[in-house]
């Protein structure tokens, strides 16, 4: 079920980096920069991988220095000056106290939200109530 919401992809960098003043990040700017990427984002076995499509031919030139499964760990690597993380917005603390900032990718890249379940699964009453309510909300939007 497609939900009426999405998250933006962007660059997580230190507030004192050369990118901190950018309003958006284009793929060409990242060509020689050390990048920390989600393993899922750069998985070439995933059909229709939107992030790899966004990178296009730049993927072969990308300087991926580390990968992560947990966004919290990517934030620690950025703070340790290992590189800049490519992540979804709001997964990593980009508050002023944490000295990190989020800069959206351009052209804009969004990850759509979905709810997925097995067809043959029997739901608990609570899970069925949640699914029924989510279905009603999605039909209204």
Coordinates of C-alpha atoms in Angstrom, one line a residue:
X1 CA 0.0 0.0 0.0
X2 CA 1.4 3.4 -1.0
X3 CA 1.3 5.9 1.7
X4 CA 0.8 9.7 1.0
X5 CA 4.2 10.6 2.4
X6 CA 7.9 10.5 1.5
X7 CA 11.4 11.4 2.8
X8 CA 14.0 13.4 1.0
X9 CA 17.5 12.2 0.3
X10 CA 20.4 14.5 1.1
X11 CA 23.9 15.0 2.2
X12 CA 24.8 14.9 5.9
X13 CA 27.9 16.9 6.5
X14 CA 29.6 18.9 9.3
X15 CA 28.4 22.4 9.9
X16 CA 31.9 23.7 9.1
X17 CA 32.3 21.8 5.8
X18 CA 32.6 23.5 2.5
X19 CA 29.1 22.3 1.6
X20 CA 27.4 23.6 4.8
X21 CA 26.2 26.8 3.0
X22 CA 24.8 25.0 0.0
X23 CA 21.0 25.0 -0.4
X24 CA 21.1 21.8 -2.4
X25 CA 23.7 19.3 -3.6
X26 CA 24.1 18.2 -7.3
X27 CA 25.7 14.9 -8.2
X28 CA 28.6 16.6 -10.0
X29 CA 29.7 18.3 -6.8
X30 CA 30.2 14.9 -5.1
X31 CA 32.4 13.3 -7.7
X32 CA 35.7 13.4 -5.7
X33 CA 34.2 13.7 -2.2
X34 CA 34.5 10.9 0.4
X35 CA 31.0 9.5 0.7
X36 CA 29.4 7.3 3.3
X37 CA 26.5 5.5 1.8
X38 CA 23.7 3.2 3.0
X39 CA 24.4 -0.4 1.7
X40 CA 20.8 -0.5 0.5
X41 CA 21.2 2.8 -1.4
X42 CA 24.1 1.5 -3.5
X43 CA 23.0 -2.1 -3.9
X44 CA 23.1 -2.8 -7.6
X45 CA 20.9 -5.9 -7.3
X46 CA 17.9 -3.9 -6.3
X47 CA 15.7 -3.3 -9.3
X48 CA 14.8 0.3 -10.1
X49 CA 17.2 1.6 -7.4
X50 CA 16.3 5.3 -7.4
X51 CA 19.5 6.5 -5.7
X52 CA 21.7 4.8 -8.3
X53 CA 19.4 6.2 -11.0
X54 CA 19.9 9.6 -9.5
X55 CA 23.7 9.2 -9.5
X56 CA 23.6 7.9 -13.1
X57 CA 27.1 7.7 -14.7
X58 CA 28.6 9.4 -11.6
X59 CA 28.3 6.1 -9.7
X60 CA 31.5 4.7 -11.3
X61 CA 33.4 7.9 -10.2
X62 CA 31.9 8.0 -6.7
X63 CA 34.4 7.8 -3.9
X64 CA 32.5 5.6 -1.4
X65 CA 34.8 5.3 1.6
X66 CA 32.4 3.5 3.9
X67 CA 28.9 2.0 4.0
X68 CA 26.4 1.7 6.8
X69 CA 23.2 -0.2 7.9
X70 CA 22.4 2.1 10.8
X71 CA 22.1 5.8 10.1
X72 CA 23.3 6.6 13.7
X73 CA 26.7 5.0 12.8
X74 CA 26.9 7.1 9.6
X75 CA 26.4 10.2 11.7
X76 CA 29.3 9.2 13.9
X77 CA 31.5 8.6 10.8
X78 CA 30.7 12.1 9.6
X79 CA 31.5 13.6 13.0
X80 CA 34.8 11.7 12.9
X81 CA 35.6 13.4 9.5
X82 CA 35.6 10.1 7.5
X83 CA 33.3 11.6 4.8
X84 CA 29.9 13.0 4.0
X85 CA 26.9 10.7 4.5
X86 CA 24.1 10.2 1.9
X87 CA 21.0 9.6 3.9
X88 CA 17.3 10.2 4.2
X89 CA 16.3 13.4 6.1
X90 CA 15.7 13.1 9.8
X91 CA 17.4 9.8 10.3
X92 CA 20.6 11.5 11.7
X93 CA 20.6 14.2 14.3
X94 CA 21.4 17.4 12.5
X95 CA 20.8 19.7 15.3
X96 CA 23.2 22.6 16.0
X97 CA 24.3 20.8 19.1
X98 CA 25.4 17.8 17.0
X99 CA 27.3 20.0 14.5
X100 CA 25.8 18.3 11.5
X101 CA 23.5 19.6 8.8
X102 CA 21.3 18.1 6.1
X103 CA 21.4 19.4 2.5
X104 CA 18.8 18.0 0.0
X105 CA 20.0 16.4 -3.2
X106 CA 19.2 18.1 -6.5
X107 CA 17.4 17.1 -8.6
X108 CA 15.2 16.2 -5.6
X109 CA 15.1 12.5 -4.8
X110 CA 12.4 11.2 -2.5
X111 CA 11.8 7.8 -1.0
X112 CA 8.1 6.9 -1.0
X113 CA 6.6 5.2 2.1
X114 CA 4.8 1.9 1.7
X115 CA 3.2 -0.8 3.9
X116 CA 4.0 -4.3 2.8
X117 CA 2.7 -7.6 4.2
X118 CA 2.4 -11.2 3.2
X119 CA -0.8 -12.2 1.5
X120 CA -1.2 -15.4 3.5
X121 CA -0.6 -13.7 6.9
X122 CA -3.2 -13.8 9.7
X123 CA -3.2 -10.5 11.6
X124 CA -3.8 -9.9 15.3
X125 CA -6.9 -7.8 16.0
X126 CA -4.6 -4.8 16.6
X127 CA -2.7 -5.3 13.4
X128 CA -5.9 -5.7 11.4
X129 CA -7.3 -2.5 13.0
X130 CA -4.1 -0.7 12.1
X131 CA -4.2 -1.9 8.5
X132 CA -7.9 -1.1 8.1
X133 CA -7.3 2.5 9.4
X134 CA -4.2 2.9 7.2
X135 CA -6.2 1.8 4.2
X136 CA -9.0 4.3 4.9
X137 CA -6.5 7.1 5.4
X138 CA -4.7 6.3 2.1
X139 CA -8.0 6.2 0.2
X140 CA -8.9 9.6 1.5
X141 CA -5.6 11.1 0.1

